Amino acid sequence: QVQLVESGGDSVQAGGSLRLSCAASGFTFSSYCMGWFRQVPGKEREAVATIAINGGTNYVDSVKGRFTISRDNSGNTLYLQMNSLKPEDTAMYYCAAARIPWMCRAPIQALGVDFGYWGQGTQVTVSS
């Protein structure tokens, strides 16, 4: 079955950087639209970035120019490079595999918990 395991979350100062990783198994990783989401307690899960099968990317406005999503199909791994971190980036970050390929073409603001398959999450905390 689909398994997604995130790592790389940590506590950092504002302005710092982190790289999140997601190890994927149980499915043909290269054939799936993938995404990173985040959630804070009491709020809905928010899509941060997606990457399509052809490598096309999409980002929520609040992270454009600071975050970069990438994928290593040979290693079945998804990444999120996060630079210039802000306190408002504090959240649990989740890796996800889309149930339907066209989800990577949908407006990123429309993506939510029905995206597909989920990992357990990794915590990112940014202090000012």
Tab-separated table of N, CA, C and O in Angstrom:
chain	number	residue	atom	x	y	z
A	1	GLN	N	0.844	-1.187	0.000
A	1	GLN	CA	0.000	0.000	0.000
A	1	GLN	C	0.893	1.255	0.000
A	1	GLN	O	2.085	1.169	0.250
A	2	VAL	N	0.270	2.392	-0.251
A	2	VAL	CA	1.011	3.646	-0.291
A	2	VAL	C	1.553	3.974	1.096
A	2	VAL	O	0.821	3.965	2.077
A	3	GLN	N	2.867	4.230	1.143
A	3	GLN	CA	3.488	4.679	2.393
A	3	GLN	C	4.306	5.918	2.121
A	3	GLN	O	5.081	5.960	1.153
A	4	LEU	N	4.139	6.919	2.976
A	4	LEU	CA	4.854	8.183	2.863
A	4	LEU	C	5.414	8.526	4.236
A	4	LEU	O	4.658	8.587	5.209
A	5	VAL	N	6.720	8.735	4.300
A	5	VAL	CA	7.367	9.010	5.579
A	5	VAL	C	8.165	10.306	5.471
A	5	VAL	O	9.166	10.362	4.749
A	6	GLU	N	7.707	11.321	6.208
A	6	GLU	CA	8.367	12.623	6.187
A	6	GLU	C	9.493	12.686	7.211
A	6	GLU	O	9.448	12.005	8.250
A	7	SER	N	10.467	13.537	6.926
A	7	SER	CA	11.549	13.813	7.872
A	7	SER	C	12.100	15.197	7.585
A	7	SER	O	11.807	15.789	6.543
A	8	GLY	N	12.895	15.709	8.514
A	8	GLY	CA	13.565	16.990	8.307
A	8	GLY	C	12.980	18.152	9.085
A	8	GLY	O	13.567	19.235	9.113
A	9	GLY	N	11.834	17.962	9.728
A	9	GLY	CA	11.271	19.036	10.531
A	9	GLY	C	12.153	19.362	11.724
A	9	GLY	O	12.842	18.491	12.260
A	10	ASP	N	12.119	20.635	12.138
A	10	ASP	CA	12.985	21.061	13.252
A	10	ASP	C	12.500	22.418	13.750
A	10	ASP	O	11.549	22.999	13.206
A	11	SER	N	13.169	22.909	14.787
A	11	SER	CA	12.943	24.261	15.287
A	11	SER	C	14.081	25.148	14.814
A	11	SER	O	15.252	24.812	15.034
A	12	VAL	N	13.742	26.264	14.163
A	12	VAL	CA	14.749	27.167	13.619
A	12	VAL	C	14.371	28.607	13.923
A	12	VAL	O	13.211	28.903	14.227
A	13	GLN	N	15.358	29.495	13.786
A	13	GLN	CA	15.104	30.927	13.918
A	13	GLN	C	14.561	31.482	12.610
A	13	GLN	O	14.824	30.934	11.520
A	14	ALA	N	13.812	32.559	12.709
A	14	ALA	CA	13.330	33.245	11.514
A	14	ALA	C	14.511	33.602	10.606
A	14	ALA	O	15.567	34.005	11.085
A	15	GLY	N	14.301	33.421	9.303
A	15	GLY	CA	15.364	33.647	8.334
A	15	GLY	C	16.167	32.415	8.005
A	15	GLY	O	16.954	32.418	7.049
A	16	GLY	N	15.981	31.355	8.771
A	16	GLY	CA	16.720	30.118	8.558
A	16	GLY	C	16.133	29.263	7.450
A	16	GLY	O	15.155	29.650	6.795
A	17	SER	N	16.741	28.103	7.257
A	17	SER	CA	16.337	27.184	6.186
A	17	SER	C	16.177	25.779	6.737
A	17	SER	O	16.837	25.389	7.712
A	18	LEU	N	15.319	25.018	6.073
A	18	LEU	CA	15.147	23.594	6.343
A	18	LEU	C	14.858	22.894	5.031
A	18	LEU	O	14.295	23.502	4.106
A	19	ARG	N	15.212	21.618	4.963
A	19	ARG	CA	14.804	20.796	3.829
A	19	ARG	C	14.035	19.591	4.359
A	19	ARG	O	14.571	18.783	5.123
A	20	LEU	N	12.793	19.487	3.928
A	20	LEU	CA	11.966	18.342	4.282
A	20	LEU	C	12.116	17.265	3.212
A	20	LEU	O	12.245	17.574	2.023
A	21	SER	N	12.071	16.015	3.651
A	21	SER	CA	12.123	14.872	2.730
A	21	SER	C	10.913	13.980	2.972
A	21	SER	O	10.384	13.933	4.093
A	22	CYS	N	10.514	13.284	1.936
A	22	CYS	CA	9.405	12.334	2.038
A	22	CYS	C	9.791	11.078	1.268
A	22	CYS	O	9.925	11.123	0.038
A	23	ALA	N	9.989	9.988	1.989
A	23	ALA	CA	10.320	8.708	1.371
A	23	ALA	C	9.029	7.987	1.004
A	23	ALA	O	8.186	7.746	1.879
A	24	ALA	N	8.888	7.645	-0.272
A	24	ALA	CA	7.664	7.027	-0.770
A	24	ALA	C	7.902	5.557	-1.109
A	24	ALA	O	8.969	5.192	-1.621
A	25	SER	N	6.889	4.729	-0.858
A	25	SER	CA	6.968	3.319	-1.208
A	25	SER	C	5.569	2.770	-1.398
A	25	SER	O	4.580	3.377	-0.974
A	26	GLY	N	5.489	1.599	-2.057
A	26	GLY	CA	4.205	0.938	-2.238
A	26	GLY	C	3.428	1.377	-3.460
A	26	GLY	O	2.306	0.916	-3.669
A	27	PHE	N	3.997	2.267	-4.276
A	27	PHE	CA	3.342	2.712	-5.500
A	27	PHE	C	4.406	3.231	-6.458
A	27	PHE	O	5.562	3.421	-6.076
A	28	THR	N	4.003	3.457	-7.708
A	28	THR	CA	4.932	3.939	-8.728
A	28	THR	C	5.054	5.452	-8.589
A	28	THR	O	4.304	6.227	-9.195
A	29	PHE	N	6.037	5.868	-7.792
A	29	PHE	CA	6.198	7.279	-7.402
A	29	PHE	C	6.224	8.208	-8.616
A	29	PHE	O	5.590	9.265	-8.615
A	30	SER	N	6.924	7.836	-9.657
A	30	SER	CA	7.113	8.717	-10.814
A	30	SER	C	5.805	8.990	-11.554
A	30	SER	O	5.741	9.931	-12.355
A	31	SER	N	4.776	8.207	-11.284
A	31	SER	CA	3.498	8.346	-11.991
A	31	SER	C	2.457	9.143	-11.209
A	31	SER	O	1.294	9.196	-11.610
A	32	TYR	N	2.862	9.733	-10.092
A	32	TYR	CA	1.921	10.430	-9.225
A	32	TYR	C	2.235	11.916	-9.113
A	32	TYR	O	3.399	12.314	-8.950
A	33	CYS	N	1.183	12.707	-9.173
A	33	CYS	CA	1.242	14.096	-8.725
A	33	CYS	C	1.472	14.072	-7.213
A	33	CYS	O	0.809	13.321	-6.501
A	34	MET	N	2.416	14.889	-6.731
A	34	MET	CA	2.761	14.904	-5.308
A	34	MET	C	2.627	16.319	-4.747
A	34	MET	O	2.713	17.306	-5.476
A	35	GLY	N	2.463	16.393	-3.440
A	35	GLY	CA	2.325	17.711	-2.831
A	35	GLY	C	2.809	17.768	-1.400
A	35	GLY	O	2.971	16.733	-0.736
A	36	TRP	N	3.061	18.976	-0.940
A	36	TRP	CA	3.329	19.275	0.467
A	36	TRP	C	2.193	20.156	0.984
A	36	TRP	O	1.798	21.130	0.321
A	37	PHE	N	1.702	19.801	2.149
A	37	PHE	CA	0.637	20.542	2.813
A	37	PHE	C	1.120	20.896	4.217
A	37	PHE	O	2.079	20.313	4.723
A	38	ARG	N	0.419	21.840	4.848
A	38	ARG	CA	0.722	22.150	6.239
A	38	ARG	C	-0.560	22.463	6.982
A	38	ARG	O	-1.563	22.852	6.376
A	39	GLN	N	-0.479	22.272	8.299
A	39	GLN	CA	-1.659	22.491	9.134
A	39	GLN	C	-1.235	22.947	10.520
A	39	GLN	O	-0.291	22.398	11.099
A	40	VAL	N	-1.954	23.936	11.031
A	40	VAL	CA	-1.787	24.376	12.418
A	40	VAL	C	-3.065	24.021	13.160
A	40	VAL	O	-4.143	23.957	12.556
A	41	PRO	N	-2.982	23.811	14.451
A	41	PRO	CA	-4.177	23.423	15.212
A	41	PRO	C	-5.302	24.437	15.046
A	41	PRO	O	-5.080	25.648	15.105
A	42	GLY	N	-6.497	23.932	14.781
A	42	GLY	CA	-7.659	24.790	14.657
A	42	GLY	C	-7.884	25.358	13.273
A	42	GLY	O	-8.867	26.070	13.053
A	43	LYS	N	-6.968	25.047	12.346
A	43	LYS	CA	-7.127	25.549	10.979
A	43	LYS	C	-7.160	24.382	9.999
A	43	LYS	O	-6.717	23.270	10.300
A	44	GLU	N	-7.665	24.659	8.801
A	44	GLU	CA	-7.719	23.626	7.767
A	44	GLU	C	-6.327	23.354	7.201
A	44	GLU	O	-5.452	24.228	7.226
A	45	ARG	N	-6.174	22.142	6.683
A	45	ARG	CA	-4.911	21.782	6.033
A	45	ARG	C	-4.783	22.598	4.744
A	45	ARG	O	-5.708	22.689	3.946
A	46	GLU	N	-3.590	23.168	4.553
A	46	GLU	CA	-3.337	24.082	3.429
A	46	GLU	C	-2.297	23.475	2.486
A	46	GLU	O	-1.245	23.011	2.944
A	47	ALA	N	-2.593	23.509	1.198
A	47	ALA	CA	-1.600	23.066	0.215
A	47	ALA	C	-0.515	24.124	0.089
A	47	ALA	O	-0.807	25.309	-0.066
A	48	VAL	N	0.726	23.695	0.155
A	48	VAL	CA	1.873	24.595	0.062
A	48	VAL	C	2.482	24.566	-1.333
A	48	VAL	O	2.770	25.606	-1.920
A	49	ALA	N	2.663	23.368	-1.867
A	49	ALA	CA	3.296	23.208	-3.181
A	49	ALA	C	2.927	21.866	-3.760
A	49	ALA	O	2.730	20.892	-3.027
A	50	THR	N	2.837	21.813	-5.090
A	50	THR	CA	2.613	20.550	-5.781
A	50	THR	C	3.623	20.417	-6.912
A	50	THR	O	4.145	21.411	-7.423
A	51	ILE	N	3.873	19.166	-7.283
A	51	ILE	CA	4.753	18.894	-8.413
A	51	ILE	C	4.140	17.784	-9.242
A	51	ILE	O	3.776	16.720	-8.730
A	52	ALA	N	4.004	18.052	-10.521
A	52	ALA	CA	3.337	17.119	-11.428
A	52	ALA	C	4.302	16.033	-11.907
A	52	ALA	O	5.512	16.085	-11.663
A	53	ILE	N	3.736	15.077	-12.629
A	53	ILE	CA	4.532	13.984	-13.186
A	53	ILE	C	5.618	14.519	-14.111
A	53	ILE	O	6.746	14.004	-14.139
A	54	ASN	N	5.310	15.599	-14.837
A	54	ASN	CA	6.286	16.175	-15.780
A	54	ASN	C	7.211	17.184	-15.110
A	54	ASN	O	8.003	17.849	-15.782
A	55	GLY	N	7.088	17.350	-13.789
A	55	GLY	CA	7.965	18.257	-13.052
A	55	GLY	C	7.420	19.662	-12.885
A	55	GLY	O	8.049	20.491	-12.221
A	56	GLY	N	6.265	19.946	-13.475
A	56	GLY	CA	5.659	21.252	-13.301
A	56	GLY	C	5.289	21.508	-11.849
A	56	GLY	O	4.806	20.603	-11.170
A	57	THR	N	5.517	22.725	-11.375
A	57	THR	CA	5.296	23.045	-9.964
A	57	THR	C	4.263	24.155	-9.795
A	57	THR	O	4.021	24.957	-10.702
A	58	ASN	N	3.692	24.179	-8.607
A	58	ASN	CA	2.710	25.197	-8.261
A	58	ASN	C	2.877	25.503	-6.771
A	58	ASN	O	3.129	24.566	-5.977
A	59	TYR	N	2.758	26.784	-6.393
A	59	TYR	CA	2.984	27.182	-5.008
A	59	TYR	C	1.865	28.109	-4.530
A	59	TYR	O	1.319	28.912	-5.299
A	60	VAL	N	1.580	28.025	-3.247
A	60	VAL	CA	0.693	29.012	-2.645
A	60	VAL	C	1.448	30.336	-2.588
A	60	VAL	O	2.686	30.359	-2.452
A	61	ASP	N	0.735	31.448	-2.717
A	61	ASP	CA	1.390	32.750	-2.829
A	61	ASP	C	2.330	33.048	-1.657
A	61	ASP	O	3.385	33.657	-1.844
A	62	SER	N	1.963	32.611	-0.468
A	62	SER	CA	2.729	32.974	0.722
A	62	SER	C	4.134	32.368	0.761
A	62	SER	O	4.968	32.810	1.550
A	63	VAL	N	4.416	31.377	-0.081
A	63	VAL	CA	5.740	30.745	-0.064
A	63	VAL	C	6.505	30.928	-1.365
A	63	VAL	O	7.657	30.502	-1.461
A	64	LYS	N	5.898	31.564	-2.339
A	64	LYS	CA	6.568	31.763	-3.634
A	64	LYS	C	7.868	32.534	-3.447
A	64	LYS	O	7.912	33.545	-2.742
A	65	GLY	N	8.928	32.044	-4.085
A	65	GLY	CA	10.229	32.680	-3.968
A	65	GLY	C	11.027	32.239	-2.751
A	65	GLY	O	12.209	32.563	-2.639
A	66	ARG	N	10.399	31.504	-1.839
A	66	ARG	CA	11.100	31.039	-0.626
A	66	ARG	C	11.186	29.514	-0.565
A	66	ARG	O	12.179	28.980	-0.068
A	67	PHE	N	10.156	28.823	-1.037
A	67	PHE	CA	10.111	27.362	-0.969
A	67	PHE	C	10.285	26.783	-2.372
A	67	PHE	O	9.826	27.364	-3.369
A	68	THR	N	10.911	25.612	-2.442
A	68	THR	CA	11.077	24.899	-3.700
A	68	THR	C	10.743	23.426	-3.497
A	68	THR	O	11.345	22.759	-2.641
A	69	ILE	N	9.782	22.933	-4.278
A	69	ILE	CA	9.433	21.515	-4.247
A	69	ILE	C	10.198	20.810	-5.369
A	69	ILE	O	10.370	21.367	-6.460
A	70	SER	N	10.674	19.606	-5.091
A	70	SER	CA	11.376	18.834	-6.108
A	70	SER	C	11.154	17.348	-5.848
A	70	SER	O	10.703	16.968	-4.753
A	71	ARG	N	11.476	16.535	-6.837
A	71	ARG	CA	11.290	15.105	-6.695
A	71	ARG	C	12.467	14.368	-7.302
A	71	ARG	O	13.028	14.810	-8.312
A	72	ASP	N	12.816	13.252	-6.701
A	72	ASP	CA	13.852	12.353	-7.200
A	72	ASP	C	13.164	11.032	-7.517
A	72	ASP	O	12.940	10.199	-6.623
A	73	ASN	N	12.802	10.842	-8.766
A	73	ASN	CA	12.044	9.650	-9.140
A	73	ASN	C	12.885	8.371	-9.013
A	73	ASN	O	12.340	7.304	-8.735
A	74	SER	N	14.189	8.485	-9.176
A	74	SER	CA	15.023	7.288	-9.054
A	74	SER	C	15.117	6.833	-7.602
A	74	SER	O	15.261	5.642	-7.320
A	75	GLY	N	15.012	7.804	-6.675
A	75	GLY	CA	15.096	7.475	-5.257
A	75	GLY	C	13.759	7.478	-4.543
A	75	GLY	O	13.695	7.298	-3.322
A	76	ASN	N	12.673	7.681	-5.300
A	76	ASN	CA	11.323	7.703	-4.721
A	76	ASN	C	11.215	8.670	-3.539
A	76	ASN	O	10.671	8.328	-2.473
A	77	THR	N	11.742	9.872	-3.735
A	77	THR	CA	11.757	10.849	-2.646
A	77	THR	C	11.257	12.207	-3.126
A	77	THR	O	11.620	12.668	-4.207
A	78	LEU	N	10.446	12.825	-2.286
A	78	LEU	CA	9.937	14.175	-2.514
A	78	LEU	C	10.632	15.113	-1.537
A	78	LEU	O	10.866	14.736	-0.381
A	79	TYR	N	10.943	16.332	-1.994
A	79	TYR	CA	11.633	17.300	-1.138
A	79	TYR	C	10.872	18.619	-1.091
A	79	TYR	O	10.137	18.966	-2.009
A	80	LEU	N	11.106	19.352	-0.002
A	80	LEU	CA	10.653	20.737	0.092
A	80	LEU	C	11.787	21.538	0.721
A	80	LEU	O	12.067	21.385	1.906
A	81	GLN	N	12.448	22.361	-0.088
A	81	GLN	CA	13.475	23.263	0.411
A	81	GLN	C	12.798	24.544	0.860
A	81	GLN	O	12.109	25.195	0.069
A	82	MET	N	13.010	24.907	2.127
A	82	MET	CA	12.348	26.075	2.693
A	82	MET	C	13.414	27.062	3.144
A	82	MET	O	14.215	26.758	4.031
A	83	ASN	N	13.428	28.229	2.522
A	83	ASN	CA	14.381	29.290	2.855
A	83	ASN	C	13.647	30.502	3.399
A	83	ASN	O	12.426	30.622	3.241
A	84	SER	N	14.397	31.391	4.036
A	84	SER	CA	13.819	32.627	4.586
A	84	SER	C	12.570	32.333	5.404
A	84	SER	O	11.524	32.978	5.225
A	85	LEU	N	12.664	31.379	6.288
A	85	LEU	CA	11.503	30.954	7.066
A	85	LEU	C	10.992	32.058	7.971
A	85	LEU	O	11.773	32.869	8.510
A	86	LYS	N	9.675	32.075	8.134
A	86	LYS	CA	8.989	33.074	8.950
A	86	LYS	C	8.220	32.360	10.064
A	86	LYS	O	7.840	31.197	9.904
A	87	PRO	N	7.936	33.054	11.161
A	87	PRO	CA	7.145	32.418	12.231
A	87	PRO	C	5.813	31.869	11.732
A	87	PRO	O	5.344	30.842	12.235
A	88	GLU	N	5.216	32.536	10.746
A	88	GLU	CA	3.930	32.055	10.224
A	88	GLU	C	4.049	30.775	9.407
A	88	GLU	O	3.031	30.207	9.001
A	89	ASP	N	5.262	30.308	9.152
A	89	ASP	CA	5.460	29.015	8.497
A	89	ASP	C	5.379	27.859	9.499
A	89	ASP	O	5.408	26.688	9.104
A	90	THR	N	5.298	28.177	10.779
A	90	THR	CA	5.199	27.147	11.809
A	90	THR	C	3.955	26.297	11.592
A	90	THR	O	2.845	26.826	11.497
A	91	ALA	N	4.127	24.985	11.483
A	91	ALA	CA	3.010	24.074	11.219
A	91	ALA	C	3.521	22.637	11.194
A	91	ALA	O	4.734	22.400	11.172
A	92	MET	N	2.580	21.704	11.176
A	92	MET	CA	2.901	20.319	10.833
A	92	MET	C	2.850	20.222	9.313
A	92	MET	O	1.869	20.638	8.698
A	93	TYR	N	3.918	19.696	8.729
A	93	TYR	CA	4.008	19.580	7.275
A	93	TYR	C	3.786	18.130	6.855
A	93	TYR	O	4.391	17.209	7.429
A	94	TYR	N	2.928	17.949	5.850
A	94	TYR	CA	2.551	16.622	5.379
A	94	TYR	C	2.920	16.452	3.908
A	94	TYR	O	2.688	17.352	3.093
A	95	CYS	N	3.418	15.281	3.605
A	95	CYS	CA	3.641	14.854	2.228
A	95	CYS	C	2.379	14.126	1.762
A	95	CYS	O	1.739	13.427	2.556
A	96	ALA	N	2.041	14.291	0.480
A	96	ALA	CA	0.830	13.644	-0.021
A	96	ALA	C	0.998	13.215	-1.466
A	96	ALA	O	1.680	13.887	-2.247
A	97	ALA	N	0.343	12.109	-1.805
A	97	ALA	CA	0.281	11.607	-3.173
A	97	ALA	C	-1.152	11.739	-3.652
A	97	ALA	O	-2.083	11.311	-2.957
A	98	ALA	N	-1.332	12.337	-4.825
A	98	ALA	CA	-2.681	12.602	-5.317
A	98	ALA	C	-3.377	11.333	-5.781
A	98	ALA	O	-2.770	10.479	-6.428
A	99	ARG	N	-4.673	11.254	-5.468
A	99	ARG	CA	-5.472	10.126	-5.956
A	99	ARG	C	-5.702	10.225	-7.455
A	99	ARG	O	-5.845	9.219	-8.150
A	100	ILE	N	-5.763	11.467	-7.952
A	100	ILE	CA	-6.103	11.713	-9.360
A	100	ILE	C	-5.047	12.636	-9.944
A	100	ILE	O	-4.765	13.688	-9.367
A	101	PRO	N	-4.440	12.285	-11.086
A	101	PRO	CA	-3.334	13.083	-11.637
A	101	PRO	C	-3.673	14.553	-11.872
A	101	PRO	O	-2.821	15.416	-11.692
A	102	TRP	N	-4.927	14.868	-12.252
A	102	TRP	CA	-5.259	16.252	-12.602
A	102	TRP	C	-5.208	17.185	-11.410
A	102	TRP	O	-5.271	18.401	-11.556
A	103	MET	N	-5.077	16.668	-10.219
A	103	MET	CA	-5.002	17.528	-9.033
A	103	MET	C	-3.820	18.475	-9.101
A	103	MET	O	-3.857	19.552	-8.496
A	104	CYS	N	-2.775	18.119	-9.826
A	104	CYS	CA	-1.647	19.036	-9.968
A	104	CYS	C	-1.953	20.182	-10.927
A	104	CYS	O	-1.166	21.129	-11.011
A	105	ARG	N	-3.069	20.088	-11.663
A	105	ARG	CA	-3.468	21.193	-12.536
A	105	ARG	C	-4.549	22.064	-11.893
A	105	ARG	O	-4.905	23.096	-12.444
A	106	ALA	N	-5.054	21.646	-10.755
A	106	ALA	CA	-6.102	22.412	-10.070
A	106	ALA	C	-5.493	23.619	-9.360
A	106	ALA	O	-4.313	23.601	-8.991
A	107	PRO	N	-6.289	24.688	-9.161
A	107	PRO	CA	-5.793	25.819	-8.359
A	107	PRO	C	-5.361	25.325	-6.988
A	107	PRO	O	-6.098	24.590	-6.324
A	108	ILE	N	-4.194	25.730	-6.551
A	108	ILE	CA	-3.641	25.160	-5.322
A	108	ILE	C	-4.509	25.499	-4.114
A	108	ILE	O	-4.572	24.722	-3.152
A	109	GLN	N	-5.207	26.629	-4.169
A	109	GLN	CA	-6.065	27.006	-3.038
A	109	GLN	C	-7.249	26.052	-2.872
A	109	GLN	O	-7.875	26.023	-1.824
A	110	ALA	N	-7.558	25.289	-3.936
A	110	ALA	CA	-8.706	24.390	-3.907
A	110	ALA	C	-8.367	23.017	-3.341
A	110	ALA	O	-9.256	22.200	-3.125
A	111	LEU	N	-7.081	22.757	-3.121
A	111	LEU	CA	-6.657	21.433	-2.667
A	111	LEU	C	-6.791	21.320	-1.160
A	111	LEU	O	-6.481	22.256	-0.426
A	112	GLY	N	-7.211	20.134	-0.713
A	112	GLY	CA	-7.407	19.943	0.722
A	112	GLY	C	-7.225	18.498	1.127
A	112	GLY	O	-6.492	17.749	0.486
A	113	VAL	N	-7.921	18.110	2.153
A	113	VAL	CA	-7.700	16.798	2.756
A	113	VAL	C	-8.119	15.647	1.875
A	113	VAL	O	-7.747	14.505	2.129
A	114	ASP	N	-8.883	15.932	0.800
A	114	ASP	CA	-9.267	14.866	-0.121
A	114	ASP	C	-8.241	14.674	-1.224
A	114	ASP	O	-8.517	13.977	-2.207
A	115	PHE	N	-7.072	15.283	-1.070
A	115	PHE	CA	-6.027	15.210	-2.108
A	115	PHE	C	-5.669	13.766	-2.414
A	115	PHE	O	-5.515	13.407	-3.578
A	116	GLY	N	-5.482	12.977	-1.380
A	116	GLY	CA	-5.132	11.576	-1.652
A	116	GLY	C	-4.562	10.892	-0.430
A	116	GLY	O	-5.203	10.831	0.612
A	117	TYR	N	-3.356	10.401	-0.571
A	117	TYR	CA	-2.707	9.604	0.459
A	117	TYR	C	-1.740	10.489	1.252
A	117	TYR	O	-1.054	11.326	0.676
A	118	TRP	N	-1.663	10.226	2.565
A	118	TRP	CA	-0.936	11.122	3.449
A	118	TRP	C	0.140	10.417	4.257
A	118	TRP	O	-0.007	9.250	4.626
A	119	GLY	N	1.199	11.168	4.575
A	119	GLY	CA	2.161	10.720	5.558
A	119	GLY	C	1.717	11.154	6.943
A	119	GLY	O	0.636	11.728	7.112
A	120	GLN	N	2.577	10.910	7.941
A	120	GLN	CA	2.240	11.224	9.322
A	120	GLN	C	2.588	12.655	9.704
A	120	GLN	O	2.113	13.146	10.735
A	121	GLY	N	3.408	13.294	8.918
A	121	GLY	CA	3.739	14.688	9.183
A	121	GLY	C	5.061	14.876	9.906
A	121	GLY	O	5.547	13.962	10.595
A	122	THR	N	5.637	16.061	9.737
A	122	THR	CA	6.857	16.448	10.443
A	122	THR	C	6.699	17.905	10.871
A	122	THR	O	6.233	18.742	10.100
A	123	GLN	N	7.055	18.197	12.120
A	123	GLN	CA	6.798	19.513	12.703
A	123	GLN	C	7.903	20.503	12.343
A	123	GLN	O	9.097	20.213	12.510
A	124	VAL	N	7.467	21.690	11.895
A	124	VAL	CA	8.382	22.806	11.643
A	124	VAL	C	7.971	23.950	12.568
A	124	VAL	O	6.807	24.361	12.572
A	125	THR	N	8.930	24.430	13.353
A	125	THR	CA	8.676	25.542	14.258
A	125	THR	C	9.689	26.640	13.984
A	125	THR	O	10.899	26.390	14.014
A	126	VAL	N	9.193	27.852	13.716
A	126	VAL	CA	10.054	28.984	13.404
A	126	VAL	C	9.846	30.048	14.479
A	126	VAL	O	8.732	30.540	14.653
A	127	SER	N	10.898	30.395	15.163
A	127	SER	CA	10.804	31.387	16.231
A	127	SER	C	11.353	32.728	15.760
A	127	SER	O	12.268	32.788	14.941
A	128	SER	N	10.784	33.783	16.308
A	128	SER	CA	11.193	35.137	15.896
A	128	SER	C	12.361	35.639	16.715
A	128	SER	O	12.744	35.047	17.711
